[in-house]
Tab-separated table of C-alpha atoms in Angstrom:
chain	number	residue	atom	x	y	z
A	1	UNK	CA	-5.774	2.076	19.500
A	2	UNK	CA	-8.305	1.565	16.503
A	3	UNK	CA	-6.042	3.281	13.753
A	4	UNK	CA	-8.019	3.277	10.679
A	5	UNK	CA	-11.774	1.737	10.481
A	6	UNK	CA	-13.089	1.030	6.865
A	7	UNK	CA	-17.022	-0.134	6.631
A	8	UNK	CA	-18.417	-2.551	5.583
A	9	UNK	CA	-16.073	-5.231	5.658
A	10	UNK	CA	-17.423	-6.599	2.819
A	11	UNK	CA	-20.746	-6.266	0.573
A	12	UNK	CA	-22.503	-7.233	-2.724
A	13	UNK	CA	-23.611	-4.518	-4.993
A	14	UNK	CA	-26.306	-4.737	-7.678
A	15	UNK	CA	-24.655	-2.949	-10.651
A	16	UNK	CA	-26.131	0.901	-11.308
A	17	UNK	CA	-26.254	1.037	-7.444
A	18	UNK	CA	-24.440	3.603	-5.394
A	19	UNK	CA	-22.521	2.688	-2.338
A	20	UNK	CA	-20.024	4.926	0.175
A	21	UNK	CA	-17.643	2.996	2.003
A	22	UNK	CA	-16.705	4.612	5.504
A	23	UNK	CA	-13.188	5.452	6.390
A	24	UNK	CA	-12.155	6.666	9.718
A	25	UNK	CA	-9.127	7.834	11.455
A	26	UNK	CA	-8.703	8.280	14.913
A	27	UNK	CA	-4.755	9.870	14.488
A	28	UNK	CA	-5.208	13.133	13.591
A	29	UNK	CA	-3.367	12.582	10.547
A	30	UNK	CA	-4.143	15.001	7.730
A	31	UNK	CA	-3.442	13.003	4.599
A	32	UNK	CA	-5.750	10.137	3.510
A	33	UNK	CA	-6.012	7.931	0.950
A	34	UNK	CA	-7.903	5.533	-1.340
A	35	UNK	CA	-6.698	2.903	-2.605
A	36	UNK	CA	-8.077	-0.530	-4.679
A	37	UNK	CA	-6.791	-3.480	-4.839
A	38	UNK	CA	-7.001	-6.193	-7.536
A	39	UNK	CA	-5.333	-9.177	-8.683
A	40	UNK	CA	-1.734	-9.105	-10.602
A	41	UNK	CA	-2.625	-4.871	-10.194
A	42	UNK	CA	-1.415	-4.020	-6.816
A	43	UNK	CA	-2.559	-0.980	-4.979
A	44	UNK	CA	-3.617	1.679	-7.089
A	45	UNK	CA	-4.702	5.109	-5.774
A	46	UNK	CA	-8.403	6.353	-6.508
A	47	UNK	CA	-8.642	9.634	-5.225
A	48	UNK	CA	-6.462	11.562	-1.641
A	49	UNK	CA	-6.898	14.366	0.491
A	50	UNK	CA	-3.987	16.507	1.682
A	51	UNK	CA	-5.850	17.956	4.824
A	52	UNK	CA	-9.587	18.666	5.626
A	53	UNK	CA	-11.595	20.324	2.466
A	54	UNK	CA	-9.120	19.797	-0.010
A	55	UNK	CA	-9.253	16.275	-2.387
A	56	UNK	CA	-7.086	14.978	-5.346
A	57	UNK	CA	-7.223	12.856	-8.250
A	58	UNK	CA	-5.062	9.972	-7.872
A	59	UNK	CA	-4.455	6.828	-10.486
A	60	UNK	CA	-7.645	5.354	-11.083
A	61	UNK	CA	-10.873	7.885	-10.059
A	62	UNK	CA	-13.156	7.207	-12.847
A	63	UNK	CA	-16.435	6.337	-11.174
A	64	UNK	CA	-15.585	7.443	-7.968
A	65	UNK	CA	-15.617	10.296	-5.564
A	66	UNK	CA	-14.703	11.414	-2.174
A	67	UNK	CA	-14.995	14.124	0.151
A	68	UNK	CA	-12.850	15.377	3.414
A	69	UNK	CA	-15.649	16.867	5.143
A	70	UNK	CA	-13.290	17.385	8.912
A	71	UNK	CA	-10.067	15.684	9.492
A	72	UNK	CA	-11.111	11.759	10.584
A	73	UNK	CA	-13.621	10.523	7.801
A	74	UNK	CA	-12.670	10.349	4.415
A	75	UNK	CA	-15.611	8.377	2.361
A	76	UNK	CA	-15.277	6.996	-0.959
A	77	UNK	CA	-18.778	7.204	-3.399
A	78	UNK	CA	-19.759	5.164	-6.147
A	79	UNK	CA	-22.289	6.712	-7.648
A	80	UNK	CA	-23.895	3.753	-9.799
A	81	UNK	CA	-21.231	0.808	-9.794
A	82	UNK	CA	-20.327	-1.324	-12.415
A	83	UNK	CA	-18.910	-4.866	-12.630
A	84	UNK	CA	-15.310	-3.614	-13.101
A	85	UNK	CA	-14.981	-1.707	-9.523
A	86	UNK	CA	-15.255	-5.524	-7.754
A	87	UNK	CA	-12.437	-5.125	-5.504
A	88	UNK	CA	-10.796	-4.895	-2.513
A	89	UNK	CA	-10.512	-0.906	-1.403
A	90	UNK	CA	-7.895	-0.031	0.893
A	91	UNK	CA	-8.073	3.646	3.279
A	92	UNK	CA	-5.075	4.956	4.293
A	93	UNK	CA	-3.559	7.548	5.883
A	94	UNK	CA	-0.318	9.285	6.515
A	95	UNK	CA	1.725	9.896	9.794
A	96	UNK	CA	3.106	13.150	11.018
A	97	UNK	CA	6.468	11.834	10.881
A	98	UNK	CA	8.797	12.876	8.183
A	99	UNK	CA	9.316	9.105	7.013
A	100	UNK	CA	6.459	8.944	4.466
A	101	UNK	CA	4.618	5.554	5.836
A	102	UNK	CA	1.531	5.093	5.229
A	103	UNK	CA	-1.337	3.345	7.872
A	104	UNK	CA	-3.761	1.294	6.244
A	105	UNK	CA	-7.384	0.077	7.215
A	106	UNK	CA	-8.479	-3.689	7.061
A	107	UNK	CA	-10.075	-3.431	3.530
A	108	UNK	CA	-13.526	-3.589	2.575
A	109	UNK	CA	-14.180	-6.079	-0.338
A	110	UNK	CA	-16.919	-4.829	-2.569
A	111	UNK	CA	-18.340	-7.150	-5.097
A	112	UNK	CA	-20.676	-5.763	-8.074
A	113	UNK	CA	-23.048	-7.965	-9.931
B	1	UNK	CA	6.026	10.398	-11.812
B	2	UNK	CA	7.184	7.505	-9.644
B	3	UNK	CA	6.805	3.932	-10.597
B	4	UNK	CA	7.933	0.916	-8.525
B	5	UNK	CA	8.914	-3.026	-10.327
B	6	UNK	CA	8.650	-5.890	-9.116
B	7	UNK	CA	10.282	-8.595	-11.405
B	8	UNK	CA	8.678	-11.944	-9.171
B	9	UNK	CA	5.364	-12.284	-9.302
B	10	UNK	CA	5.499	-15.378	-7.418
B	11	UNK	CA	8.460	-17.318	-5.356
B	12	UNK	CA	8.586	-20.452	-3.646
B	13	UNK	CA	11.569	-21.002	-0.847
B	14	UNK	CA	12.034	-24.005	1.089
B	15	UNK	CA	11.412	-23.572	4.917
B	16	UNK	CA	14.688	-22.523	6.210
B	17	UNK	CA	16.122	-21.039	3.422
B	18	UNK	CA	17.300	-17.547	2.671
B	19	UNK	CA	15.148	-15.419	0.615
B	20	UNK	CA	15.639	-12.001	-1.755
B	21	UNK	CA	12.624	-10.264	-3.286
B	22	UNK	CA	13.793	-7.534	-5.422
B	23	UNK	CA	12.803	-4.380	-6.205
B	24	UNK	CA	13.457	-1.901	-8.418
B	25	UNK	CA	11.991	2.015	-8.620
B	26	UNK	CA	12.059	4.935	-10.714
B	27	UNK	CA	12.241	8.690	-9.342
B	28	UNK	CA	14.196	11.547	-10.080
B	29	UNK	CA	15.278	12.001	-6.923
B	30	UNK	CA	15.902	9.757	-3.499
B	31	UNK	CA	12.256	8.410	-2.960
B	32	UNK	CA	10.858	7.076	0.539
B	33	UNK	CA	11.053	3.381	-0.192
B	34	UNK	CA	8.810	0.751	1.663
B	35	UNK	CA	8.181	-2.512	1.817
B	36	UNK	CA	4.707	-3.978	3.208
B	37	UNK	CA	3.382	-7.814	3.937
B	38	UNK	CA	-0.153	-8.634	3.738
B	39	UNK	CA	-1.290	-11.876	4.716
B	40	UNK	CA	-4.667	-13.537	3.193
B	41	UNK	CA	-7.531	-11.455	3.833
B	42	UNK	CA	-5.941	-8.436	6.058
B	43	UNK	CA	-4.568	-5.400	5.038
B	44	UNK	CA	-1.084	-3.718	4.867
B	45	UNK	CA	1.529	-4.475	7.513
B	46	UNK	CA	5.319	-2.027	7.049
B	47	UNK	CA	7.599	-4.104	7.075
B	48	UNK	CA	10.672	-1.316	6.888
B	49	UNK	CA	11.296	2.068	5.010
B	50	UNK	CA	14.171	3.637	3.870
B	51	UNK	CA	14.581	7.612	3.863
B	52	UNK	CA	17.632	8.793	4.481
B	53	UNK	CA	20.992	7.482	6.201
B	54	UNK	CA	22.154	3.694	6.291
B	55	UNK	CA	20.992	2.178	2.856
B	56	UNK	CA	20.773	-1.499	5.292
B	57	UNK	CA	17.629	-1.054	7.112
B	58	UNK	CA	16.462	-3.610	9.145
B	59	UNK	CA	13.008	-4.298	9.446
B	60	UNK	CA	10.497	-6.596	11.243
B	61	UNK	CA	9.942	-10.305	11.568
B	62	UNK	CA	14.046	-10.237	10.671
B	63	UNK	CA	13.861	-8.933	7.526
B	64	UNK	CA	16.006	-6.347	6.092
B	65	UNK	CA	16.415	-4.226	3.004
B	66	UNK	CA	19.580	-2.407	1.165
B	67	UNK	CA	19.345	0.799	-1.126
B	68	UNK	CA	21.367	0.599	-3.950
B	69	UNK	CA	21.086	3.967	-5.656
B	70	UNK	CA	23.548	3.166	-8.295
B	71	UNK	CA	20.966	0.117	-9.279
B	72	UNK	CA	17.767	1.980	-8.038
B	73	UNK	CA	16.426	-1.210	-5.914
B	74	UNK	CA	15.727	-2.288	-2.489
B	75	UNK	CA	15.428	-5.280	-2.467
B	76	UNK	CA	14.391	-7.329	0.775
B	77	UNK	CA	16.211	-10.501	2.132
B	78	UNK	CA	15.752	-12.635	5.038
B	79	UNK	CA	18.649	-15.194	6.006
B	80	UNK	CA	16.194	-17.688	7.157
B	81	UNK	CA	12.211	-18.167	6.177
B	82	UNK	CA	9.766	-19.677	8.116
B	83	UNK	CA	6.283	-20.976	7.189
B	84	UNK	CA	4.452	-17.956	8.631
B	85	UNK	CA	6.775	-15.738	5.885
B	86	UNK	CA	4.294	-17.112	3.407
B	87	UNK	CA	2.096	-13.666	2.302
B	88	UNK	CA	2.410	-10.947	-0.530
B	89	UNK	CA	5.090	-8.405	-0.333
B	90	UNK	CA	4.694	-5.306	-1.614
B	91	UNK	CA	7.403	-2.917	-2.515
B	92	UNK	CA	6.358	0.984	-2.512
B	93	UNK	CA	7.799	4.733	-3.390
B	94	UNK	CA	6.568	7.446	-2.134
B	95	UNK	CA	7.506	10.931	-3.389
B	96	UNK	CA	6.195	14.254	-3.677
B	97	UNK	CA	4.509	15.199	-7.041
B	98	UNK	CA	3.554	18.512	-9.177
B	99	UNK	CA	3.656	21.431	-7.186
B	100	UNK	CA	5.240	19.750	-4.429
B	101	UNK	CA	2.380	19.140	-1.803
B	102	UNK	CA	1.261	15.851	-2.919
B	103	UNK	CA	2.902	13.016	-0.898
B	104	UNK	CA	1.755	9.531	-3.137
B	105	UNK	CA	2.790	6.506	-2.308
B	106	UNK	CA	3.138	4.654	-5.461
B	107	UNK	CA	2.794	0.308	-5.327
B	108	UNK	CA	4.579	-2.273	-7.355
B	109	UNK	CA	2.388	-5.275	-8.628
B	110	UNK	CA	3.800	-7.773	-5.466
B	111	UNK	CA	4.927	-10.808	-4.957
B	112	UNK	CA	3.558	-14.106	-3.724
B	113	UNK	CA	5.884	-15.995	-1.485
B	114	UNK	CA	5.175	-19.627	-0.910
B	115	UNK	CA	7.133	-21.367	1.529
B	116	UNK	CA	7.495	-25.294	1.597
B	117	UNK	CA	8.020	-27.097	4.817
């Protein structure tokens, strides 16, 4: 089963570009998430969707947005990047169990010069 | 709001050796607790989770983790490391928030586990 599929896997921005990384779910699962990850910083969440059409501000979503367009793709926009969003961002989603895990994608590191 | 510790930023063990990462969280209520692995260059693995029930919850790759309300950790132990232990682990909480829809899952900073043959 695929799970989650983030894309690209990785890529080099010019800064004052804009860039959407893909995320895409093949579980049915209604909640998704963004996450980035960075050095000594752990996980922190960008932005998250309970279900389809509805989107939420999560820790860090300065500079970025998202949109839940149907239930399996949940991309994340930056609009015109800067240096400080090099990172490694992280999709996730949650299960329909009552446990609270969350499924995470492979990553996709995004370096901004 | 949640918010997850994670006193080690980096451990070494000795191949063989047992092996506690701790953990410690702050909620107002019992939280979903989590602990992931990632290994260089992948993504998130679960390890185990704790919601309810036995506070010992045993987990993959022989690891296991113990709820201690009283303390408010989980902290993870394996009796015996091997090699391939050597990653990032990553505790987590996840809780409901304002208005009581949204689920976040809420990291601590990890910790970097070396393991010497």
């Amino acid at each position: 089963t695929a799970g989650i599929t983030q894309a690209p896997t990785s890529q080099i921005l010019a800064a004052g570009r804009s860039m959407t990384l893909r995320c895409t779910q093949d579980m049915r699962h209604n909640a998704m998430y963004w996450y980035r990850q960075d050095l000594g910083l752990g996980l922190r969440l960008i932005h998250y969707s309970n279900t389809a059409g509805t989107t939420g501000k999560g820790e860090v979503p300065d500079g970025y947005s998202v949109s839940r367009a149907n239930t399996d793709d949940f991309p994340l926009t930056l609009a015109s990047a800067v240096p400080s969003q090099t990172s490694v961002y992280f999709c996730a989603s949650r299960g329909h169990s009552n446990t609270g895990e969350l499924f995470f994608g492979e990553g996709s590191r995004l370096t901004v010069l | 709001a949640q918010s997850v510790t994670q006193p080690d930023i980096h451990i070494t063990v000795s191949e063989g050796a047992s092996l506690e990462l701790r953990c410690n969280y702050s909620y107002g209520a019992t939280p979903y607790l989590f602990w992931y692995v990632q290994s260089p260059g992948q993504g998130l693995q679960l390890l185990l989770k704790y919601f309810s029930g036995d506070t010992l919850v045993q987990g993959i790759k022989g690891f296991e983790a113990e709820f201690k309300r009283s303390q408010s950790s989980f902290n993870l132990r394996k009796p015996s490391v091997q090699w391939s232990d050597a990653a990032e682990y990553f505790c987590a909480v996840g809780a409901v928030g304002g208005g009581g829809s949204n689920y976040k899952l809420t990291f601590g900073k990890g910790t970097l586990l070396t393991v010497n043959p």
